[in-house]
Coordinates of C-alpha atoms in Angstrom, one line a residue:
M200 CA -49.0 -18.7 -123.1
D201 CA -48.4 -15.3 -121.7
Q202 CA -51.1 -16.1 -119.1
D203 CA -49.4 -19.1 -118.3
K204 CA -46.0 -17.7 -117.9
H205 CA -47.4 -14.7 -115.7
F206 CA -49.0 -17.1 -113.5
M207 CA -46.1 -19.6 -113.2
Q208 CA -44.1 -16.8 -112.3
M209 CA -46.1 -16.0 -109.3
A210 CA -45.6 -19.7 -108.3
L211 CA -41.8 -19.6 -108.6
E212 CA -41.9 -16.5 -106.4
L213 CA -44.1 -18.1 -103.9
A214 CA -41.7 -21.2 -103.7
R215 CA -38.6 -18.6 -103.3
K216 CA -40.3 -17.7 -99.9
A217 CA -38.9 -20.8 -98.3
R218 CA -35.4 -20.7 -99.7
G219 CA -33.1 -22.7 -97.5
R220 CA -35.9 -24.1 -95.2
T221 CA -37.3 -27.0 -97.2
S222 CA -34.2 -29.4 -97.2
P223 CA -34.0 -32.3 -98.2
N224 CA -37.4 -31.2 -100.2
P225 CA -37.4 -28.9 -103.0
M226 CA -38.7 -25.5 -103.0
V227 CA -42.4 -25.6 -104.5
G228 CA -45.1 -23.0 -105.1
A229 CA -48.6 -23.2 -106.4
V230 CA -51.3 -20.9 -107.8
V231 CA -55.1 -21.9 -108.6
V232 CA -56.5 -19.9 -111.1
K233 CA -60.1 -19.8 -112.1
D234 CA -61.5 -17.6 -114.9
G235 CA -58.3 -15.8 -115.1
Q236 CA -58.5 -14.9 -111.5
V237 CA -55.9 -16.1 -108.7
V238 CA -58.5 -18.0 -106.1
G239 CA -55.7 -19.8 -104.3
Q240 CA -51.7 -19.6 -103.6
G241 CA -49.5 -21.5 -101.4
W242 CA -45.7 -22.8 -101.1
H243 CA -43.9 -25.8 -99.2
A244 CA -42.8 -24.1 -96.0
K245 CA -40.4 -27.1 -94.8
A246 CA -40.1 -30.6 -94.8
G247 CA -42.6 -32.6 -93.3
T248 CA -45.5 -29.8 -93.7
A249 CA -48.0 -29.7 -96.4
H250 CA -47.0 -29.5 -99.9
A251 CA -47.6 -26.3 -101.9
E252 CA -50.4 -27.8 -104.0
V253 CA -52.3 -28.9 -100.9
V254 CA -51.9 -25.4 -99.0
A255 CA -53.0 -23.7 -102.3
L256 CA -56.1 -25.9 -102.8
A257 CA -57.1 -25.2 -99.1
D258 CA -56.8 -21.4 -99.8
A259 CA -59.1 -21.9 -103.0
G260 CA -61.4 -24.1 -101.3
E261 CA -64.7 -25.1 -103.6
Q262 CA -63.2 -22.6 -106.2
A263 CA -60.6 -25.0 -106.9
R264 CA -63.3 -27.3 -108.8
G265 CA -62.9 -26.6 -112.6
A266 CA -59.5 -24.5 -112.2
T267 CA -56.1 -24.6 -113.4
V268 CA -53.2 -25.0 -110.8
Y269 CA -49.9 -23.8 -111.6
V270 CA -47.0 -25.7 -109.9
T271 CA -43.4 -25.2 -110.0
L272 CA -42.9 -29.1 -109.8
E273 CA -44.7 -32.2 -110.8
P274 CA -47.0 -33.1 -108.5
C275 CA -46.1 -35.9 -106.3
C276 CA -47.8 -39.5 -106.5
H277 CA -46.2 -41.1 -103.4
H278 CA -46.9 -41.4 -99.6
G279 CA -43.9 -39.8 -97.5
R280 CA -44.3 -37.5 -94.6
T281 CA -47.4 -36.2 -96.6
G282 CA -49.8 -37.8 -98.9
P283 CA -49.8 -37.6 -102.6
C284 CA -50.2 -34.4 -104.5
T285 CA -52.1 -36.1 -107.3
E286 CA -54.9 -37.5 -105.1
A287 CA -55.6 -33.8 -103.7
L288 CA -55.6 -32.4 -107.2
L289 CA -58.0 -35.2 -108.2
K290 CA -60.3 -34.7 -105.2
A291 CA -60.6 -31.2 -105.5
G292 CA -61.6 -31.6 -109.2
V293 CA -59.2 -29.2 -111.1
K294 CA -59.7 -29.1 -114.8
R295 CA -55.9 -28.3 -115.7
V296 CA -52.5 -28.5 -114.4
V297 CA -49.5 -26.6 -115.6
A298 CA -45.9 -27.9 -114.0
A299 CA -42.7 -26.1 -114.8
M300 CA -41.0 -29.3 -114.9
T301 CA -41.2 -33.0 -114.1
D302 CA -39.8 -34.2 -110.9
P303 CA -36.2 -35.7 -111.2
N304 CA -37.0 -37.7 -108.0
P305 CA -37.2 -41.3 -109.4
L306 CA -40.0 -42.1 -107.2
V307 CA -42.2 -39.4 -109.2
A308 CA -40.2 -38.7 -112.4
G309 CA -43.4 -38.5 -114.6
K310 CA -45.5 -40.9 -112.8
G311 CA -47.6 -38.0 -110.8
L312 CA -48.3 -36.3 -114.4
A313 CA -49.4 -39.8 -116.2
I314 CA -51.8 -40.2 -113.3
L315 CA -53.5 -36.9 -113.8
R316 CA -53.7 -37.2 -117.5
D317 CA -55.2 -40.8 -116.7
A318 CA -57.8 -39.3 -114.9
G319 CA -58.8 -36.8 -117.7
V320 CA -56.9 -33.9 -116.4
E321 CA -55.5 -31.5 -119.0
V322 CA -51.7 -31.4 -118.1
Q323 CA -49.0 -29.2 -119.7
V324 CA -45.3 -29.2 -118.5
G325 CA -42.1 -27.1 -119.1
V326 CA -43.6 -23.4 -118.8
L327 CA -40.5 -21.4 -117.3
E328 CA -38.5 -24.8 -117.0
S329 CA -35.0 -23.5 -117.0
E330 CA -36.1 -20.9 -114.1
A331 CA -37.7 -23.6 -112.1
R332 CA -34.6 -25.9 -112.8
Q333 CA -32.5 -23.1 -111.3
L334 CA -34.5 -22.8 -108.3
N335 CA -34.1 -26.4 -107.4
E336 CA -30.6 -26.9 -108.6
I337 CA -29.5 -28.0 -104.9
F338 CA -32.5 -30.5 -104.8
I339 CA -31.8 -31.7 -108.6
K340 CA -28.2 -32.7 -107.7
Y341 CA -29.0 -34.3 -104.4
I342 CA -31.9 -36.4 -105.7
T343 CA -30.2 -37.6 -108.7
T344 CA -26.9 -38.3 -107.2
G345 CA -27.0 -38.6 -103.5
R346 CA -24.5 -36.0 -103.0
P347 CA -24.8 -32.4 -102.1
F348 CA -24.5 -29.5 -104.4
V349 CA -21.4 -27.6 -103.5
V350 CA -21.1 -24.0 -103.9
L351 CA -17.3 -22.3 -103.7
K352 CA -17.5 -18.9 -102.0
A353 CA -14.3 -16.6 -102.5
A354 CA -13.6 -12.9 -101.7
T355 CA -10.8 -10.9 -103.5
S356 CA -8.9 -8.1 -104.6
L357 CA -8.5 -7.1 -108.2
D358 CA -5.2 -8.7 -108.0
G359 CA -6.6 -11.8 -106.4
K360 CA -5.5 -11.8 -102.9
I361 CA -7.4 -12.9 -99.9
A362 CA -5.2 -11.1 -97.5
T363 CA -2.0 -9.0 -97.3
A364 CA 1.5 -10.5 -96.6
T365 CA 0.6 -10.2 -92.8
G366 CA -2.1 -12.2 -93.0
E367 CA -4.9 -9.3 -92.7
S368 CA -8.1 -10.2 -94.3
K369 CA -10.5 -8.1 -92.5
W370 CA -12.1 -6.7 -94.5
I371 CA -11.3 -6.9 -98.2
T372 CA -15.1 -6.6 -99.4
G373 CA -17.4 -4.0 -97.9
A374 CA -20.4 -4.3 -95.7
A375 CA -22.9 -5.2 -98.2
A376 CA -21.0 -8.1 -99.6
R377 CA -20.4 -9.5 -96.1
T378 CA -24.1 -9.4 -95.5
E379 CA -24.7 -11.2 -98.9
G380 CA -22.2 -13.7 -98.0
H381 CA -24.3 -14.6 -94.5
R382 CA -27.4 -14.7 -97.1
L383 CA -25.8 -17.4 -98.8
R384 CA -25.0 -19.1 -95.6
D385 CA -28.9 -19.0 -94.5
I386 CA -29.4 -20.7 -97.8
Y387 CA -27.2 -23.8 -97.7
D388 CA -27.4 -26.9 -95.3
A389 CA -23.7 -26.4 -94.3
I390 CA -20.5 -24.4 -94.4
L391 CA -17.0 -26.2 -95.0
V392 CA -13.6 -24.8 -94.0
G393 CA -10.3 -26.5 -93.5
V394 CA -8.7 -26.7 -90.2
N395 CA -6.0 -24.1 -90.9
T396 CA -8.9 -21.6 -91.2
I397 CA -10.0 -22.7 -87.7
L398 CA -6.7 -22.5 -86.3
A399 CA -5.7 -19.0 -87.9
D400 CA -8.9 -17.2 -87.5
D401 CA -11.2 -19.1 -85.1
P402 CA -14.4 -18.2 -87.0
A403 CA -17.9 -18.8 -85.7
L404 CA -19.5 -19.8 -88.9
T405 CA -23.0 -18.7 -88.1
T406 CA -25.3 -16.7 -89.7
R407 CA -25.7 -13.0 -88.7
L408 CA -28.3 -11.2 -90.8
P409 CA -29.9 -8.1 -89.9
E410 CA -32.4 -8.0 -86.8
G411 CA -30.8 -11.4 -85.7
R412 CA -32.3 -13.4 -88.8
G413 CA -31.2 -16.6 -90.7
K414 CA -30.4 -20.1 -89.9
D415 CA -26.9 -21.2 -88.8
P416 CA -25.6 -24.0 -91.4
I417 CA -24.0 -27.2 -90.1
R418 CA -20.4 -26.7 -89.5
V419 CA -18.1 -29.2 -91.3
V420 CA -14.1 -29.1 -90.7
V421 CA -11.8 -30.9 -93.0
D422 CA -9.3 -32.1 -90.5
S423 CA -7.3 -35.1 -91.5
T424 CA -5.3 -35.2 -88.0
A425 CA -7.9 -33.9 -85.7
R426 CA -6.3 -30.8 -84.9
T427 CA -9.1 -28.6 -84.0
P428 CA -8.9 -27.1 -80.4
T429 CA -11.7 -28.2 -78.1
S430 CA -11.7 -24.3 -77.1
A431 CA -12.9 -23.3 -80.8
R432 CA -15.7 -21.4 -81.3
V433 CA -17.6 -23.9 -83.8
L434 CA -17.9 -26.1 -81.1
I435 CA -18.4 -24.0 -77.8
Q436 CA -21.0 -21.5 -79.2
Q437 CA -24.6 -21.4 -78.6
S438 CA -26.0 -22.8 -82.1
A439 CA -29.1 -24.9 -83.3
A440 CA -26.5 -26.3 -86.0
H441 CA -24.1 -28.8 -84.7
T442 CA -20.5 -29.3 -86.0
I443 CA -18.7 -32.1 -88.1
I444 CA -15.1 -32.8 -88.0
A445 CA -14.2 -34.9 -91.0
T446 CA -10.7 -36.9 -90.4
T447 CA -9.0 -39.7 -91.2
E448 CA -7.7 -43.1 -89.6
A449 CA -4.3 -40.8 -89.0
A450 CA -6.1 -38.9 -86.3
P451 CA -5.2 -40.0 -83.2
A452 CA -7.9 -41.9 -81.2
E453 CA -7.5 -39.6 -77.9
R454 CA -7.9 -36.3 -80.1
R455 CA -11.0 -37.8 -82.0
A456 CA -12.7 -38.8 -78.6
S457 CA -11.8 -35.2 -77.0
L458 CA -13.6 -33.8 -79.9
M459 CA -16.6 -36.0 -79.7
A460 CA -16.8 -35.1 -75.8
A461 CA -16.8 -31.5 -76.6
G462 CA -19.8 -32.0 -78.8
A463 CA -18.5 -32.7 -82.5
E464 CA -19.7 -35.4 -84.5
V465 CA -16.3 -37.1 -85.4
L466 CA -16.6 -38.5 -89.3
V467 CA -13.6 -40.7 -90.3
V468 CA -13.7 -40.6 -93.8
P469 CA -12.3 -43.8 -95.7
G470 CA -9.7 -43.2 -98.5
Q471 CA -6.1 -43.6 -99.3
G472 CA -3.3 -40.8 -98.6
P473 CA -2.9 -38.5 -95.7
R474 CA -5.9 -36.2 -96.5
V475 CA -9.6 -36.3 -96.1
D476 CA -11.1 -37.8 -99.5
L477 CA -13.4 -35.0 -100.3
V478 CA -15.5 -37.0 -103.0
K479 CA -16.3 -39.7 -100.2
L480 CA -17.0 -36.8 -97.7
M481 CA -19.6 -35.6 -99.8
E482 CA -21.0 -38.9 -100.1
L483 CA -21.3 -39.4 -96.3
L484 CA -22.8 -35.8 -96.0
G485 CA -25.7 -36.5 -98.5
Q486 CA -26.4 -39.7 -96.3
R487 CA -27.0 -37.2 -93.6
Q488 CA -29.6 -35.7 -95.8
I489 CA -27.3 -32.7 -96.1
T490 CA -28.1 -31.6 -99.6
S491 CA -25.9 -28.5 -100.1
V492 CA -22.5 -27.0 -98.9
L493 CA -21.0 -23.7 -98.8
I494 CA -16.9 -23.9 -99.3
E495 CA -15.8 -20.6 -97.3
G496 CA -12.5 -21.9 -96.6
G497 CA -8.9 -20.8 -97.5
G498 CA -6.6 -21.1 -100.8
K499 CA -5.7 -25.1 -99.6
I500 CA -9.3 -26.3 -99.1
N501 CA -10.6 -24.4 -102.7
G502 CA -7.7 -25.8 -104.1
S503 CA -8.6 -29.4 -103.2
A504 CA -12.0 -29.0 -103.6
L505 CA -11.8 -27.7 -107.3
A506 CA -9.1 -30.6 -107.9
A507 CA -11.2 -33.2 -106.7
G508 CA -14.2 -32.1 -109.2
I509 CA -16.9 -31.6 -106.3
V510 CA -17.8 -28.1 -107.0
D511 CA -21.0 -27.0 -108.7
K512 CA -20.9 -23.5 -108.4
V513 CA -18.8 -20.5 -107.6
A514 CA -19.7 -17.2 -106.0
W515 CA -16.8 -14.8 -106.1
F516 CA -16.7 -11.3 -104.6
L517 CA -14.4 -8.9 -106.3
A518 CA -13.2 -5.7 -104.3
P519 CA -12.0 -2.8 -106.1
K520 CA -8.7 -2.8 -104.3
I521 CA -5.0 -4.0 -105.0
I522 CA -3.1 -5.5 -102.6
G523 CA 0.1 -6.7 -104.3
G524 CA 2.8 -8.2 -102.8
D525 CA 4.5 -11.8 -103.8
A526 CA 3.7 -13.2 -100.4
A527 CA 0.2 -12.3 -100.4
P528 CA -2.1 -15.6 -100.5
G529 CA -4.3 -16.0 -103.3
P530 CA -7.6 -18.1 -103.0
V531 CA -6.7 -21.2 -104.8
R532 CA -3.4 -23.1 -103.8
G533 CA -2.2 -26.6 -104.7
A534 CA -0.5 -27.8 -107.6
G535 CA -2.7 -26.2 -110.1
I536 CA -2.7 -26.8 -114.0
M537 CA 0.0 -27.4 -116.1
S538 CA -2.3 -26.1 -119.3
L539 CA -4.8 -23.5 -119.7
N540 CA -6.6 -26.1 -121.3
D541 CA -7.4 -27.7 -117.9
A542 CA -8.6 -24.5 -116.4
T543 CA -11.8 -24.9 -114.5
K544 CA -14.2 -22.6 -116.8
L545 CA -17.4 -21.2 -115.6
Y546 CA -20.6 -21.2 -117.5
N547 CA -23.8 -19.3 -117.3
V548 CA -22.0 -16.4 -115.8
S549 CA -23.9 -13.7 -114.1
L550 CA -22.3 -10.3 -112.4
Q551 CA -23.9 -8.5 -110.0
R552 CA -23.1 -5.1 -108.1
V553 CA -23.0 -5.8 -104.3
G554 CA -22.3 -2.5 -102.9
E555 CA -19.0 -1.3 -103.8
D556 CA -18.1 -4.9 -105.0
I557 CA -19.0 -7.3 -107.4
L558 CA -20.3 -10.8 -107.3
I559 CA -19.5 -12.9 -109.9
T560 CA -21.4 -16.5 -110.3
G561 CA -21.1 -19.2 -112.3
Y562 CA -21.3 -22.9 -112.7
T563 CA -18.5 -25.6 -113.3
S564 CA -20.5 -27.4 -115.7
E565 CA -22.0 -26.5 -119.2
R566 CA -25.2 -24.7 -119.1
G567 CA -24.9 -21.9 -121.4
D568 CA -23.3 -18.4 -121.3
T569 CA -25.2 -15.5 -120.3
I570 CA -23.4 -12.4 -118.7
S571 CA -25.2 -9.2 -117.3
L572 CA -24.2 -6.5 -115.2
P573 CA -26.8 -4.9 -113.7
E574 CA -26.9 -1.0 -113.0

């Protein structure tokens, strides 16, 4: 069992190499082991390329015959952009397959493991399953619901302020935390803000990591009446990612037309009331194979997202500063709650030092409580 965990950990580390690059597919790593030695390894680099098992088997060559394959997700058994991994494993003549977890995709969902067992391959599933599920939390949410995995990111002072009373917010957190924020942008498919953030700050919403690394997320602006200026940086900058303006029927037709002429994709989100229905917006984004969304807005959009119940995870940067002031804004606006019993509680909470700041991460649904604070 210890050996199985050791090699599965290797497979998980391989899978992480493609973090933020495989959407709408999961991250998968595979290791081929024979006589206790690694003879092949691989990972799924991006959608449309060879799956991890196929890469690892090619790396192993003839040594794959009679070997054990460790893979972080159940091998697929259906034809997509690539062929079934079950066929590749059987053709290679592997003796044993150890999978961290079954594939939640209804097209697979245990069928791949059953095919291998029926062909005489020894199969084991569940090794480091919790780690594998966390690795692919985005894929699991998307493939089972059709909606993206949503992360709310905030940065506040110790007393819960996102700016001073005069609106100054640069910079509450330190350089290391800001770099970590860009790393989050690099991971998720889309970044979402409200139109007030566009009007107040005119942000670029691009990824700026050291040495020019990182991919830009698709930019989503929640703008019920299409107030986004056509000169906004989210529309005029050079970027491989496009911008979506989510609006309503209340938005003037000429404003929608001007935004489309400026290069934006304009989504008219159905729903009642004057504001964009965030639940329906998530459904529309999921239909576009946007599997994950990072919310980086102000208090209004944060409050609306929590009230709508679309947030799956929270990434909260806490800076060792005290701002004070009744007029200094906080990170979550709206009507709020009347009873503490209705507060959004975080589960499986982790704490991480990021430079001089602390990053608190947690989930809005119960997955157990573990709190750690690394030195």
